[in-house]
PDB file of C-alpha atoms and ligand atoms in Angstrom:
ATOM      1  CA  MET A 161       7.169 -12.253  20.773  1.00 94.00           C
ATOM      2  CA  ASN A 162      10.065  -9.961  20.014  1.00 98.00           C
ATOM      3  CA  VAL A 163      13.466 -11.513  20.832  1.00 98.00           C
ATOM      4  CA  ILE A 164      16.576  -9.325  20.856  1.00 98.00           C
ATOM      5  CA  VAL A 165      19.924 -11.114  21.224  1.00 98.00           C
ATOM      6  CA  VAL A 166      22.978  -9.039  22.082  1.00 98.00           C
ATOM      7  CA  THR A 167      26.575  -9.884  22.851  1.00 98.00           C
ATOM      8  CA  ASN A 168      26.793  -9.333  26.581  1.00 98.00           C
ATOM      9  CA  TYR A 169      25.262  -8.100  29.832  1.00 98.00           C
ATOM     10  CA  ALA A 170      26.164  -4.451  29.202  1.00 98.00           C
ATOM     11  CA  ARG A 171      24.432  -4.464  25.815  1.00 98.00           C
ATOM     12  CA  MET A 172      21.414  -6.265  27.296  1.00 98.00           C
ATOM     13  CA  SER A 173      21.136  -3.552  29.945  1.00 98.00           C
ATOM     14  CA  GLU A 174      21.373  -0.821  27.297  1.00 98.00           C
ATOM     15  CA  GLU A 175      18.604  -2.346  25.174  1.00 98.00           C
ATOM     16  CA  ALA A 176      16.346  -2.644  28.204  1.00 98.00           C
ATOM     17  CA  ALA A 177      17.159   0.879  29.360  1.00 98.00           C
ATOM     18  CA  LYS A 178      16.225   2.233  25.911  1.00 98.00           C
ATOM     19  CA  ILE A 179      12.845   0.522  26.152  1.00 98.00           C
ATOM     20  CA  VAL A 180      12.173   1.889  29.648  1.00 98.00           C
ATOM     21  CA  ARG A 181      13.326   5.375  28.677  1.00 98.00           C
ATOM     22  CA  ALA A 182      11.069   5.368  25.606  1.00 98.00           C
ATOM     23  CA  GLN A 183       8.121   4.446  27.838  1.00 98.00           C
ATOM     24  CA  ILE A 184       8.896   7.287  30.266  1.00 98.00           C
ATOM     25  CA  LEU A 185       9.288   9.791  27.420  1.00 98.00           C
ATOM     26  CA  LYS A 186       6.041   8.632  25.819  1.00 98.00           C
ATOM     27  CA  LYS A 187       4.076   8.894  29.067  1.00 98.00           C
ATOM     28  CA  ALA A 188       5.490  10.826  32.006  1.00 98.00           C
ATOM     29  CA  ARG A 189       2.855   9.318  34.305  1.00 98.00           C
ATOM     30  CA  SER A 190       3.707   5.745  33.351  1.00 98.00           C
ATOM     31  CA  VAL A 191       3.224   2.919  35.793  1.00 98.00           C
ATOM     32  CA  LEU A 192       6.290   0.683  35.743  1.00 99.00           C
ATOM     33  CA  GLY A 193       6.489  -2.857  37.064  1.00 99.00           C
ATOM     34  CA  LEU A 194       9.945  -3.597  38.454  1.00 99.00           C
ATOM     35  CA  ALA A 195      11.958  -6.730  39.157  1.00 98.00           C
ATOM     36  CA  THR A 196      14.908  -7.513  41.398  1.00 97.00           C
ATOM     37  CA  GLY A 197      17.793  -9.975  41.064  1.00 95.00           C
ATOM     38  CA  SER A 198      21.056  -9.530  39.232  1.00 96.00           C
ATOM     39  CA  SER A 199      19.541  -9.294  35.738  1.00 98.00           C
ATOM     40  CA  PRO A 200      18.157  -5.721  36.005  1.00 98.00           C
ATOM     41  CA  LEU A 201      21.094  -4.202  37.937  1.00 98.00           C
ATOM     42  CA  GLY A 202      22.731  -2.801  34.797  1.00 98.00           C
ATOM     43  CA  LEU A 203      19.377  -1.441  33.639  1.00 98.00           C
ATOM     44  CA  TYR A 204      18.881   0.397  36.951  1.00 98.00           C
ATOM     45  CA  SER A 205      22.336   1.884  36.849  1.00 98.00           C
ATOM     46  CA  LEU A 206      21.676   3.196  33.326  1.00 98.00           C
ATOM     47  CA  LEU A 207      18.339   4.655  34.429  1.00 98.00           C
ATOM     48  CA  ALA A 208      20.182   6.450  37.239  1.00 98.00           C
ATOM     49  CA  GLU A 209      22.608   7.755  34.618  1.00 98.00           C
ATOM     50  CA  TYR A 210      19.725   8.961  32.385  1.00 98.00           C
ATOM     51  CA  HIS A 211      18.288  10.739  35.408  1.00 98.00           C
ATOM     52  CA  ARG A 212      21.593  12.550  35.960  1.00 98.00           C
ATOM     53  CA  LEU A 213      21.315  13.632  32.332  1.00 98.00           C
ATOM     54  CA  GLY A 214      17.795  14.983  32.905  1.00 98.00           C
ATOM     55  CA  LEU A 215      15.267  12.138  32.626  1.00 98.00           C
ATOM     56  CA  ASP A 216      12.388  12.922  34.975  1.00 98.00           C
ATOM     57  CA  PHE A 217      10.935  10.156  37.154  1.00 98.00           C
ATOM     58  CA  SER A 218       8.781  12.398  39.325  1.00 98.00           C
ATOM     59  CA  ARG A 219       5.427  11.515  37.813  1.00 98.00           C
ATOM     60  CA  LEU A 220       5.977   7.763  37.558  1.00 98.00           C
ATOM     61  CA  THR A 221       4.536   5.103  39.831  1.00 98.00           C
ATOM     62  CA  THR A 222       6.386   1.819  40.303  1.00 99.00           C
ATOM     63  CA  PHE A 223       5.201  -1.571  41.516  1.00 98.00           C
ATOM     64  CA  ASN A 224       7.682  -4.268  42.413  1.00 98.00           C
ATOM     65  CA  LEU A 225       6.864  -7.835  41.585  1.00 98.00           C
ATOM     66  CA  ASP A 226       7.543  -9.409  44.926  1.00 98.00           C
ATOM     67  CA  GLU A 227       8.957  -9.337  48.441  1.00 98.00           C
ATOM     68  CA  TYR A 228      10.102 -11.956  50.936  1.00 98.00           C
ATOM     69  CA  ILE A 229       7.798 -12.673  53.833  1.00 98.00           C
ATOM     70  CA  GLY A 230       9.337 -11.861  57.184  1.00 97.00           C
ATOM     71  CA  LEU A 231      11.960  -9.392  55.989  1.00 96.00           C
ATOM     72  CA  ALA A 232      11.554  -5.758  56.981  1.00 96.00           C
ATOM     73  CA  GLY A 233      12.157  -3.108  54.331  1.00 95.00           C
ATOM     74  CA  ASP A 234      15.557  -2.277  55.799  1.00 95.00           C
ATOM     75  CA  HIS A 235      16.794  -5.898  55.893  1.00 96.00           C
ATOM     76  CA  PRO A 236      19.853  -6.079  53.611  1.00 95.00           C
ATOM     77  CA  ALA A 237      18.305  -8.892  51.525  1.00 96.00           C
ATOM     78  CA  SER A 238      14.794  -7.422  51.262  1.00 97.00           C
ATOM     79  CA  TYR A 239      13.656  -6.337  47.830  1.00 97.00           C
ATOM     80  CA  ARG A 240      12.597  -2.947  49.201  1.00 98.00           C
ATOM     81  CA  ARG A 241      16.183  -2.385  50.306  1.00 98.00           C
ATOM     82  CA  TYR A 242      17.526  -3.603  46.949  1.00 97.00           C
ATOM     83  CA  MET A 243      15.302  -1.138  45.094  1.00 98.00           C
ATOM     84  CA  GLN A 244      16.215   1.664  47.464  1.00 98.00           C
ATOM     85  CA  GLU A 245      19.892   1.027  46.932  1.00 98.00           C
ATOM     86  CA  HIS A 246      19.928   0.455  43.183  1.00 98.00           C
ATOM     87  CA  LEU A 247      17.225   2.772  41.877  1.00 98.00           C
ATOM     88  CA  PHE A 248      14.926   4.654  44.250  1.00 98.00           C
ATOM     89  CA  SER A 249      17.707   6.602  45.966  1.00 98.00           C
ATOM     90  CA  LYS A 250      19.248   7.548  42.617  1.00 98.00           C
ATOM     91  CA  VAL A 251      16.295   9.036  40.738  1.00 98.00           C
ATOM     92  CA  ASN A 252      13.532  11.512  41.601  1.00 98.00           C
ATOM     93  CA  LEU A 253      10.711   9.027  42.150  1.00 98.00           C
ATOM     94  CA  HIS A 254       8.305  10.047  44.913  1.00 98.00           C
ATOM     95  CA  PRO A 255       8.790   7.604  47.794  1.00 98.00           C
ATOM     96  CA  GLU A 256       5.021   7.140  48.175  1.00 97.00           C
ATOM     97  CA  LYS A 257       4.824   6.142  44.519  1.00 98.00           C
ATOM     98  CA  THR A 258       7.359   3.319  44.871  1.00 98.00           C
ATOM     99  CA  LEU A 259       5.255   0.322  45.827  1.00 98.00           C
ATOM    100  CA  VAL A 260       6.709  -2.963  47.042  1.00 98.00           C
ATOM    101  CA  PRO A 261       4.577  -5.626  48.739  1.00 98.00           C
ATOM    102  CA  ASN A 262       4.933  -5.509  52.513  1.00 98.00           C
ATOM    103  CA  GLY A 263       6.337  -8.858  53.583  1.00 97.00           C
ATOM    104  CA  MET A 264       5.823  -7.895  57.240  1.00 98.00           C
ATOM    105  CA  ALA A 265       2.107  -7.147  56.957  1.00 98.00           C
ATOM    106  CA  PRO A 266       0.208  -8.671  59.897  1.00 97.00           C
ATOM    107  CA  ASP A 267      -2.524  -9.864  57.512  1.00 98.00           C
ATOM    108  CA  LEU A 268      -0.812 -11.091  54.369  1.00 98.00           C
ATOM    109  CA  GLU A 269      -4.033 -12.036  52.551  1.00 98.00           C
ATOM    110  CA  GLN A 270      -5.205  -8.479  53.051  1.00 98.00           C
ATOM    111  CA  GLU A 271      -1.843  -7.160  51.853  1.00 98.00           C
ATOM    112  CA  CYS A 272      -2.186  -9.146  48.605  1.00 98.00           C
ATOM    113  CA  LEU A 273      -5.666  -7.735  47.976  1.00 98.00           C
ATOM    114  CA  ARG A 274      -4.474  -4.224  48.811  1.00 98.00           C
ATOM    115  CA  TYR A 275      -1.543  -4.492  46.385  1.00 98.00           C
ATOM    116  CA  GLU A 276      -3.699  -5.790  43.564  1.00 98.00           C
ATOM    117  CA  GLU A 277      -6.237  -2.995  44.213  1.00 98.00           C
ATOM    118  CA  LEU A 278      -3.487  -0.349  44.167  1.00 98.00           C
ATOM    119  CA  ILE A 279      -2.295  -1.533  40.755  1.00 98.00           C
ATOM    120  CA  LYS A 280      -5.855  -1.308  39.484  1.00 98.00           C
ATOM    121  CA  ARG A 281      -6.383   2.144  40.980  1.00 98.00           C
ATOM    122  CA  CYS A 282      -3.239   3.419  39.253  1.00 98.00           C
ATOM    123  CA  GLY A 283      -4.682   2.308  35.919  1.00 98.00           C
ATOM    124  CA  GLY A 284      -2.613  -0.868  35.507  1.00 98.00           C
ATOM    125  CA  ILE A 285       1.019  -1.373  34.606  1.00 98.00           C
ATOM    126  CA  ASP A 286       2.273   0.174  31.353  1.00 98.00           C
ATOM    127  CA  LEU A 287       5.622  -1.614  31.194  1.00 99.00           C
ATOM    128  CA  GLN A 288       6.648  -4.576  33.309  1.00 99.00           C
ATOM    129  CA  VAL A 289      10.327  -5.459  33.696  1.00 99.00           C
ATOM    130  CA  LEU A 290      10.942  -9.155  34.335  1.00 98.00           C
ATOM    131  CA  GLY A 291      13.832 -11.484  35.032  1.00 98.00           C
ATOM    132  CA  ILE A 292      13.493 -15.246  34.841  1.00 98.00           C
ATOM    133  CA  GLY A 293      14.444 -17.907  37.368  1.00 95.00           C
ATOM    134  CA  VAL A 294      16.482 -20.957  36.316  1.00 94.00           C
ATOM    135  CA  ASN A 295      13.274 -22.982  36.692  1.00 94.00           C
ATOM    136  CA  GLY A 296      11.314 -20.510  34.566  1.00 97.00           C
ATOM    137  CA  HIS A 297       9.703 -18.577  37.396  1.00 96.00           C
ATOM    138  CA  ILE A 298       8.641 -14.980  36.860  1.00 98.00           C
ATOM    139  CA  GLY A 299       8.240 -12.805  39.919  1.00 97.00           C
ATOM    140  CA  PHE A 300       8.141 -15.582  42.490  1.00 96.00           C
ATOM    141  CA  ASN A 301       5.584 -17.607  40.546  1.00 97.00           C
ATOM    142  CA  GLU A 302       7.101 -21.058  40.714  1.00 95.00           C
ATOM    143  CA  PRO A 303       6.316 -23.925  38.296  1.00 96.00           C
ATOM    144  CA  GLY A 304       2.724 -25.062  38.814  1.00 97.00           C
ATOM    145  CA  THR A 305       1.361 -21.583  39.609  1.00 97.00           C
ATOM    146  CA  ALA A 306      -2.052 -21.066  38.012  1.00 98.00           C
ATOM    147  CA  PHE A 307      -2.077 -18.736  35.033  1.00 98.00           C
ATOM    148  CA  GLY A 308      -5.136 -17.093  36.607  1.00 98.00           C
ATOM    149  CA  SER A 309      -3.264 -16.173  39.804  1.00 98.00           C
ATOM    150  CA  ARG A 310      -3.253 -12.687  41.306  1.00 98.00           C
ATOM    151  CA  THR A 311      -0.962 -11.263  43.970  1.00 98.00           C
ATOM    152  CA  GLN A 312      -0.645 -13.993  46.564  1.00 98.00           C
ATOM    153  CA  VAL A 313       1.495 -15.652  49.215  1.00 98.00           C
ATOM    154  CA  VAL A 314       3.764 -18.214  47.567  1.00 97.00           C
ATOM    155  CA  ASN A 315       6.060 -20.966  48.780  1.00 96.00           C
ATOM    156  CA  LEU A 316       9.544 -20.875  47.291  1.00 95.00           C
ATOM    157  CA  THR A 317      10.988 -24.028  45.789  1.00 93.00           C
ATOM    158  CA  GLU A 318      14.243 -25.473  47.024  1.00 94.00           C
ATOM    159  CA  SER A 319      15.976 -24.535  43.777  1.00 90.00           C
ATOM    160  CA  THR A 320      14.923 -20.880  44.169  1.00 91.00           C
ATOM    161  CA  ILE A 321      15.986 -20.820  47.815  1.00 95.00           C
ATOM    162  CA  ARG A 322      19.359 -22.237  46.800  1.00 94.00           C
ATOM    163  CA  ALA A 323      19.735 -19.798  43.879  1.00 91.00           C
ATOM    164  CA  ASN A 324      18.854 -16.802  46.072  1.00 92.00           C
ATOM    165  CA  SER A 325      20.959 -17.861  49.067  1.00 94.00           C
ATOM    166  CA  ARG A 326      23.844 -15.875  47.574  1.00 92.00           C
ATOM    167  CA  PHE A 327      22.165 -12.725  48.907  1.00 92.00           C
ATOM    168  CA  PHE A 328      22.062 -14.126  52.467  1.00 94.00           C
ATOM    169  CA  SER A 329      24.789 -15.260  54.840  1.00 93.00           C
ATOM    170  CA  SER A 330      23.477 -18.839  54.706  1.00 93.00           C
ATOM    171  CA  GLU A 331      20.786 -20.871  52.944  1.00 94.00           C
ATOM    172  CA  ARG A 332      18.975 -21.288  56.280  1.00 95.00           C
ATOM    173  CA  GLU A 333      18.297 -17.542  56.384  1.00 96.00           C
ATOM    174  CA  VAL A 334      16.441 -17.420  53.076  1.00 97.00           C
ATOM    175  CA  PRO A 335      12.719 -16.983  53.734  1.00 97.00           C
ATOM    176  CA  THR A 336      10.626 -19.871  52.437  1.00 97.00           C
ATOM    177  CA  GLN A 337       7.704 -17.685  51.409  1.00 98.00           C
ATOM    178  CA  ALA A 338       7.094 -14.481  49.534  1.00 98.00           C
ATOM    179  CA  VAL A 339       4.301 -12.195  48.391  1.00 98.00           C
ATOM    180  CA  SER A 340       4.320 -12.151  44.606  1.00 98.00           C
ATOM    181  CA  MET A 341       2.235 -10.565  41.919  1.00 98.00           C
ATOM    182  CA  GLY A 342       0.454 -13.416  40.164  1.00 98.00           C
ATOM    183  CA  ILE A 343       0.759 -14.587  36.585  1.00 98.00           C
ATOM    184  CA  LYS A 344      -2.476 -12.826  35.685  1.00 98.00           C
ATOM    185  CA  SER A 345      -1.326  -9.590  37.345  1.00 97.00           C
ATOM    186  CA  ILE A 346       1.857  -9.733  35.229  1.00 98.00           C
ATOM    187  CA  MET A 347      -0.011 -10.616  32.030  1.00 98.00           C
ATOM    188  CA  GLN A 348      -2.249  -7.570  32.447  1.00 98.00           C
ATOM    189  CA  ALA A 349       0.709  -5.235  31.964  1.00 98.00           C
ATOM    190  CA  ARG A 350       0.365  -3.458  28.615  1.00 98.00           C
ATOM    191  CA  SER A 351       3.915  -4.348  27.650  1.00 98.00           C
ATOM    192  CA  ILE A 352       6.641  -6.527  29.109  1.00 99.00           C
ATOM    193  CA  VAL A 353      10.418  -6.650  28.789  1.00 99.00           C
ATOM    194  CA  LEU A 354      12.203  -9.754  30.088  1.00 99.00           C
ATOM    195  CA  LEU A 355      15.962  -9.742  30.669  1.00 98.00           C
ATOM    196  CA  ALA A 356      18.112 -12.847  30.848  1.00 98.00           C
ATOM    197  CA  ASN A 357      21.834 -13.360  30.694  1.00 98.00           C
ATOM    198  CA  GLY A 358      24.201 -16.259  31.175  1.00 98.00           C
ATOM    199  CA  GLY A 359      24.144 -19.909  30.187  1.00 98.00           C
ATOM    200  CA  ARG A 360      22.345 -21.029  33.342  1.00 97.00           C
ATOM    201  CA  LYS A 361      19.200 -19.302  32.018  1.00 98.00           C
ATOM    202  CA  ALA A 362      19.423 -20.817  28.510  1.00 98.00           C
ATOM    203  CA  ALA A 363      17.145 -23.823  29.116  1.00 98.00           C
ATOM    204  CA  ALA A 364      14.440 -21.759  30.818  1.00 98.00           C
ATOM    205  CA  VAL A 365      14.603 -19.108  28.091  1.00 98.00           C
ATOM    206  CA  ALA A 366      14.295 -21.725  25.326  1.00 98.00           C
ATOM    207  CA  ALA A 367      11.332 -23.366  27.060  1.00 98.00           C
ATOM    208  CA  ALA A 368       9.682 -19.983  27.601  1.00 98.00           C
ATOM    209  CA  VAL A 369      10.089 -18.886  23.983  1.00 98.00           C
ATOM    210  CA  ASN A 370       9.659 -22.136  22.046  1.00 98.00           C
ATOM    211  CA  GLY A 371       8.246 -24.699  24.441  1.00 98.00           C
ATOM    212  CA  PRO A 372       4.634 -25.564  25.105  1.00 98.00           C
ATOM    213  CA  VAL A 373       2.625 -22.986  27.018  1.00 98.00           C
ATOM    214  CA  SER A 374       2.260 -24.692  30.372  1.00 98.00           C
ATOM    215  CA  GLU A 375       1.857 -23.833  34.034  1.00 98.00           C
ATOM    216  CA  ASP A 376       4.907 -26.060  34.593  1.00 98.00           C
ATOM    217  CA  MET A 377       6.981 -23.372  32.874  1.00 98.00           C
ATOM    218  CA  PRO A 378       5.588 -20.072  34.175  1.00 98.00           C
ATOM    219  CA  ALA A 379       7.441 -17.830  31.689  1.00 98.00           C
ATOM    220  CA  SER A 380       5.902 -19.726  28.739  1.00 98.00           C
ATOM    221  CA  VAL A 381       2.669 -17.799  29.440  1.00 98.00           C
ATOM    222  CA  LEU A 382       4.389 -14.783  27.879  1.00 98.00           C
ATOM    223  CA  GLN A 383       3.857 -16.381  24.457  1.00 98.00           C
ATOM    224  CA  LEU A 384       0.193 -15.387  24.943  1.00 98.00           C
ATOM    225  CA  HIS A 385       0.984 -11.714  25.604  1.00 98.00           C
ATOM    226  CA  PRO A 386       0.660  -9.265  22.687  1.00 98.00           C
ATOM    227  CA  ALA A 387       3.644  -7.036  23.538  1.00 98.00           C
ATOM    228  CA  VAL A 388       6.603  -8.901  25.010  1.00 98.00           C
ATOM    229  CA  THR A 389      10.286  -8.319  24.300  1.00 98.00           C
ATOM    230  CA  PHE A 390      12.959 -10.742  25.490  1.00 98.00           C
ATOM    231  CA  VAL A 391      16.377  -9.100  25.710  1.00 99.00           C
ATOM    232  CA  LEU A 392      19.006 -11.828  25.936  1.00 98.00           C
ATOM    233  CA  ASP A 393      22.734 -12.093  25.885  1.00 98.00           C
ATOM    234  CA  GLN A 394      24.240 -14.751  23.622  1.00 98.00           C
ATOM    235  CA  ALA A 395      24.683 -17.279  26.425  1.00 98.00           C
ATOM    236  CA  ALA A 396      21.048 -17.037  27.534  1.00 98.00           C
ATOM    237  CA  ALA A 397      19.949 -17.340  23.887  1.00 98.00           C
ATOM    238  CA  SER A 398      22.223 -20.312  23.164  1.00 98.00           C
ATOM    239  CA  LYS A 399      19.444 -22.939  23.286  1.00 98.00           C
ATOM    240  CA  LEU A 400      16.896 -21.040  21.176  1.00 97.00           C
TER     241      LEU A 400
HETATM  242  C1  GLP B 770      14.296 -13.924  42.052  1.00 57.63           C
HETATM  243  C2  GLP B 770      13.230 -12.870  41.777  1.00 57.63           C
HETATM  244  C3  GLP B 770      12.837 -12.834  40.326  1.00 57.63           C
HETATM  245  C4  GLP B 770      14.091 -12.813  39.466  1.00 57.63           C
HETATM  246  C5  GLP B 770      14.874 -14.074  39.684  1.00 57.63           C
HETATM  247  C6  GLP B 770      16.123 -14.177  38.824  1.00 57.63           C
HETATM  248  O1  GLP B 770      13.791 -15.166  42.371  1.00 57.63           O
HETATM  249  N1  GLP B 770      12.052 -13.046  42.575  1.00 57.63           N
HETATM  250  O2  GLP B 770      12.024 -11.691  40.089  1.00 57.63           O
HETATM  251  O3  GLP B 770      13.743 -12.692  38.114  1.00 57.63           O
HETATM  252  O4  GLP B 770      15.261 -14.085  41.034  1.00 57.63           O
HETATM  253  O5  GLP B 770      17.177 -13.515  39.433  1.00 57.63           O
HETATM  254  P1  GLP B 770      18.542 -13.146  38.751  1.00 57.63           P
HETATM  255  O6  GLP B 770      18.252 -12.006  37.854  1.00 57.63           O
HETATM  256  O7  GLP B 770      19.438 -12.761  39.884  1.00 57.63           O
HETATM  257  O8  GLP B 770      19.023 -14.348  38.038  1.00 57.63           O
END
């Protein structure tokens, strides 16, 4: 596991952006796995900046980790909308190559299978961007999720609902379920970069990097991956 510790959020975003840019330059047809939340916002704004300076996104395919069930793509708190706002509208990705699970699909089981199949058909993910939840979740894979899991419907824990309620007008509006790529889907990415900043992530980061590998701490599975980089600010690294 490669752990990079930098001084602050801006530096964390720069390190991550360098890694993503290197992947795009190495392989123009890369398949990128993307995350939402506040951690990758700086990364996405730098990628938009690189695009203004000439970086071409036109041959990439992107797969987002997850989406809330019951939110349409244009709902202000949906992850599709987040991606549209922070990245997709700012670079020259082809809209049909920006994949996000459909949380409004009439048959969600079918949607999970379809998503997993699409990833396979695109040749798998070259570089997966991850954040980490305060309870160690990756994607929306909460503690206790099987390491063998594929894209599936998941129930959100109370702590995640509380943490994510800041994107909604009240906690009651936060969906209780999501479609999320599974732990196995994430682990099949050829390389992974995880971003974490702030002291509230420090315990989860320490458990992920140094703790026992356990389904109770989903991010600890990354210790078993051959090409993972954690990019942390000092506060998130403070318990390492
Ligand atoms: C959500 C997302 C995760 C993300 C996590 C942390 O639950 N499903 O993919 O990593 O939040 O978010 P933040 O970066 O805002 O702390």
